[in-house]
């Protein structure tokens, strides 16, 4: 958990320098499954039962900040991050 907390904190501080791998690890942590659409597309679709699929383009070196902001909102990462920090502080 500390590693994911660190990744989320980093993303929240700078949405323009987020690698595909960091987003992938966060989405997998939150229960999404990764799949790539057929046809050799460079976009990966992450799915979780009962949730809207999340599409992320695999581009180097960074994923576009609009995609990052959408993922932050969909997952509620700002609230989750604050709750985890508070929980860690009081444990």
Coordinates of N, CA and C in Angstrom, one line a residue:
X1 N 0.8 -1.2 0.0 CA 0.0 0.0 0.0 C 0.8 1.3 0.0
X2 N 1.9 1.3 0.7 CA 2.7 2.6 0.7 C 3.2 3.0 -0.7
X3 N 3.5 2.0 -1.5 CA 4.0 2.2 -2.9 C 2.8 2.9 -3.7
X4 N 1.6 2.3 -3.6 CA 0.5 2.9 -4.4 C 0.1 4.3 -3.8
X5 N 0.2 4.5 -2.5 CA 0.0 5.8 -2.0 C 1.0 6.8 -2.5
X6 N 2.2 6.4 -2.6 CA 3.2 7.3 -3.2 C 2.9 7.6 -4.7
X7 N 2.5 6.6 -5.4 CA 2.2 6.8 -6.8 C 1.0 7.8 -7.0
X8 N 0.0 7.6 -6.2 CA -1.2 8.4 -6.3 C -0.8 9.9 -5.9
X9 N -0.1 10.0 -4.9 CA 0.4 11.4 -4.5 C 1.2 12.1 -5.5
X10 N 2.0 11.3 -6.2 CA 2.8 11.9 -7.3 C 2.0 12.3 -8.4
X11 N 1.0 11.5 -8.8 CA 0.1 11.9 -9.9 C -0.8 13.1 -9.6
X12 N -1.2 13.2 -8.3 CA -2.0 14.3 -7.9 C -1.2 15.6 -8.0
X13 N 0.1 15.5 -7.7 CA 0.9 16.7 -7.7 C 1.3 17.2 -9.1
X14 N 1.4 16.2 -10.0 CA 1.8 16.6 -11.4 C 1.1 15.7 -12.4
X15 N 0.0 16.1 -12.9 CA -0.8 15.3 -13.9 C -0.2 15.3 -15.3
X16 N 0.9 16.1 -15.5 CA 1.4 16.1 -16.9 C 2.6 15.1 -17.1
X17 N 3.1 14.6 -16.0 CA 4.3 13.7 -16.1 C 3.9 12.3 -15.6
X18 N 2.9 11.7 -16.1 CA 2.4 10.4 -15.6 C 2.7 9.4 -16.7
X19 N 3.4 8.3 -16.3 CA 3.7 7.3 -17.3 C 2.5 6.3 -17.3
X20 N 2.4 5.6 -18.5 CA 1.4 4.6 -18.6 C 1.5 3.5 -17.5
X21 N 2.7 3.1 -17.2 CA 2.9 2.1 -16.2 C 2.4 2.5 -14.8
X22 N 2.5 3.8 -14.5 CA 2.0 4.2 -13.2 C 0.5 4.2 -13.2
X23 N -0.2 4.6 -14.2 CA -1.6 4.6 -14.3 C -2.1 3.1 -14.3
X24 N -1.4 2.3 -15.0 CA -1.7 0.9 -15.1 C -1.7 0.3 -13.7
X25 N -0.7 0.5 -13.0 CA -0.5 -0.1 -11.6 C -1.7 0.4 -10.7
X26 N -2.0 1.7 -10.8 CA -3.1 2.2 -10.0 C -4.4 1.6 -10.4
X27 N -4.7 1.5 -11.7 CA -6.0 0.9 -12.1 C -6.1 -0.6 -11.7
X28 N -5.0 -1.3 -11.8 CA -5.0 -2.7 -11.4 C -5.2 -2.8 -9.9
X29 N -4.6 -1.9 -9.1 CA -4.8 -1.9 -7.7 C -6.2 -1.7 -7.3
X30 N -6.9 -0.9 -8.1 CA -8.3 -0.6 -7.8 C -9.3 -1.6 -8.4
X31 N -8.8 -2.7 -8.9 CA -9.6 -3.8 -9.3 C -9.9 -3.9 -10.8
X32 N -9.3 -3.0 -11.6 CA -9.6 -3.0 -13.0 C -8.8 -4.1 -13.7
X33 N -9.3 -4.7 -14.7 CA -8.6 -5.7 -15.5 C -8.2 -5.0 -16.9
X34 N -7.0 -5.4 -17.3 CA -6.4 -4.7 -18.5 C -6.7 -5.6 -19.7
X35 N -7.1 -4.9 -20.8 CA -7.2 -5.6 -22.1 C -7.0 -4.6 -23.2
X36 N -6.5 -5.1 -24.3 CA -6.2 -4.2 -25.5 C -7.2 -4.5 -26.6
X37 N -7.9 -3.5 -27.1 CA -8.8 -3.8 -28.2 C -8.2 -4.5 -29.4
X38 N -9.0 -5.2 -30.1 CA -8.4 -5.9 -31.3 C -8.1 -4.9 -32.4
X39 N -7.3 -5.3 -33.3 CA -7.0 -4.4 -34.4 C -5.6 -3.7 -34.2
X40 N -4.9 -4.1 -33.2 CA -3.6 -3.5 -32.9 C -3.6 -2.1 -32.5
X41 N -4.7 -1.6 -31.9 CA -4.8 -0.3 -31.4 C -3.8 0.0 -30.3
X42 N -3.4 1.3 -30.2 CA -2.4 1.6 -29.1 C -3.2 2.1 -27.8
X43 N -4.5 1.9 -27.8 CA -5.3 2.2 -26.6 C -5.6 1.0 -25.8
X44 N -5.4 1.1 -24.5 CA -5.8 0.0 -23.7 C -7.1 0.3 -23.0
X45 N -7.9 -0.7 -22.8 CA -9.2 -0.5 -22.1 C -9.1 -1.3 -20.8
X46 N -9.4 -0.6 -19.7 CA -9.4 -1.2 -18.4 C -10.8 -1.4 -18.0
X47 N -11.2 -2.6 -17.5 CA -12.6 -2.9 -17.2 C -12.7 -3.4 -15.8
X48 N -13.9 -3.0 -15.2 CA -14.2 -3.5 -13.9 C -15.7 -3.7 -13.9
X49 N -16.2 -4.8 -13.4 CA -17.6 -5.1 -13.4 C -18.4 -4.0 -12.7
X50 N -19.4 -3.5 -13.4 CA -20.3 -2.5 -12.8 C -19.8 -1.1 -13.0
X51 N -18.6 -0.9 -13.6 CA -18.0 0.4 -13.7 C -17.8 0.7 -15.2
X52 N -17.7 2.0 -15.5 CA -17.5 2.4 -16.9 C -16.0 2.0 -17.3
X53 N -15.9 1.4 -18.5 CA -14.5 1.1 -19.0 C -13.7 2.4 -19.1
X54 N -12.4 2.3 -18.8 CA -11.5 3.4 -18.9 C -10.5 3.1 -20.0
X55 N -10.4 4.0 -21.0 CA -9.5 3.9 -22.1 C -8.3 4.8 -21.9
X56 N -7.1 4.2 -22.1 CA -5.9 4.9 -21.9 C -5.0 4.7 -23.1
X57 N -4.5 5.7 -23.8 CA -3.6 5.5 -24.9 C -2.2 5.2 -24.4
X58 N -1.5 4.2 -25.0 CA -0.2 3.9 -24.6 C 0.8 4.8 -25.5
X59 N 1.2 5.9 -24.9 CA 2.1 6.8 -25.5 C 3.3 7.1 -24.7
X60 N 4.4 7.3 -25.3 CA 5.6 7.6 -24.5 C 5.9 9.1 -24.7
X61 N 6.5 9.8 -23.8 CA 6.8 9.2 -22.4 C 5.7 9.4 -21.4
X62 N 4.6 10.2 -21.7 CA 3.6 10.4 -20.7 C 2.2 10.3 -21.3
X63 N 1.3 10.0 -20.5 CA -0.1 9.9 -20.9 C -0.7 11.4 -20.8
X64 N -1.5 11.8 -21.7 CA -2.1 13.1 -21.7 C -2.8 13.5 -20.4
X65 N -2.6 14.7 -19.9 CA -3.1 15.1 -18.6 C -4.7 15.0 -18.6
X66 N -5.4 15.1 -19.7 CA -6.8 15.0 -19.7 C -7.2 13.6 -19.3
X67 N -6.5 12.6 -19.8 CA -6.8 11.2 -19.4 C -6.5 11.0 -18.0
X68 N -5.4 11.6 -17.5 CA -5.1 11.4 -16.1 C -6.1 12.1 -15.2
X69 N -6.6 13.3 -15.5 CA -7.6 14.0 -14.8 C -8.9 13.2 -14.7
X70 N -9.3 12.6 -15.9 CA -10.5 11.8 -15.9 C -10.4 10.6 -15.0
X71 N -9.2 9.9 -15.0 CA -9.0 8.8 -14.1 C -9.1 9.2 -12.6
X72 N -8.5 10.3 -12.3 CA -8.5 10.8 -10.9 C -9.9 11.0 -10.5
X73 N -10.7 11.6 -11.4 CA -12.1 11.8 -11.0 C -12.9 10.6 -10.9
X74 N -12.8 9.7 -11.9 CA -13.5 8.4 -11.9 C -13.3 7.5 -10.7
X75 N -12.0 7.5 -10.3 CA -11.6 6.7 -9.1 C -11.8 7.4 -7.8
X76 N -12.0 8.7 -7.8 CA -12.0 9.5 -6.6 C -10.7 9.5 -5.9
X77 N -9.6 9.6 -6.6 CA -8.3 9.5 -6.1 C -7.9 10.6 -5.1
X78 N -8.4 11.8 -5.3 CA -8.1 12.8 -4.3 C -8.7 12.5 -2.9
X79 N -9.9 12.1 -2.9 CA -10.5 11.7 -1.6 C -9.9 10.5 -1.0
X80 N -9.6 9.5 -1.9 CA -9.0 8.3 -1.4 C -7.6 8.6 -0.8
X81 N -6.8 9.4 -1.5 CA -5.5 9.8 -1.0 C -5.5 10.5 0.3
X82 N -6.4 11.4 0.5 CA -6.6 12.1 1.8 C -7.0 11.2 2.9
X83 N -7.9 10.3 2.6 CA -8.4 9.3 3.6 C -7.2 8.4 4.0
X84 N -6.4 8.0 3.1 CA -5.3 7.1 3.4 C -4.2 7.8 4.2
X85 N -4.0 9.0 3.8 CA -3.0 9.8 4.6 C -3.5 10.0 6.0
X86 N -4.7 10.3 6.2 CA -5.3 10.5 7.6 C -5.3 9.2 8.3
X87 N -5.6 8.1 7.7 CA -5.6 6.8 8.3 C -4.2 6.4 8.8
X88 N -3.2 6.7 7.9 CA -1.8 6.4 8.2 C -1.3 7.2 9.3
X89 N -1.7 8.5 9.4 CA -1.3 9.4 10.4 C -1.8 9.0 11.8
X90 N -3.0 8.4 11.9 CA -3.6 8.1 13.1 C -3.4 6.6 13.5
X91 N -2.7 5.8 12.7 CA -2.4 4.4 13.1 C -1.2 4.3 14.0

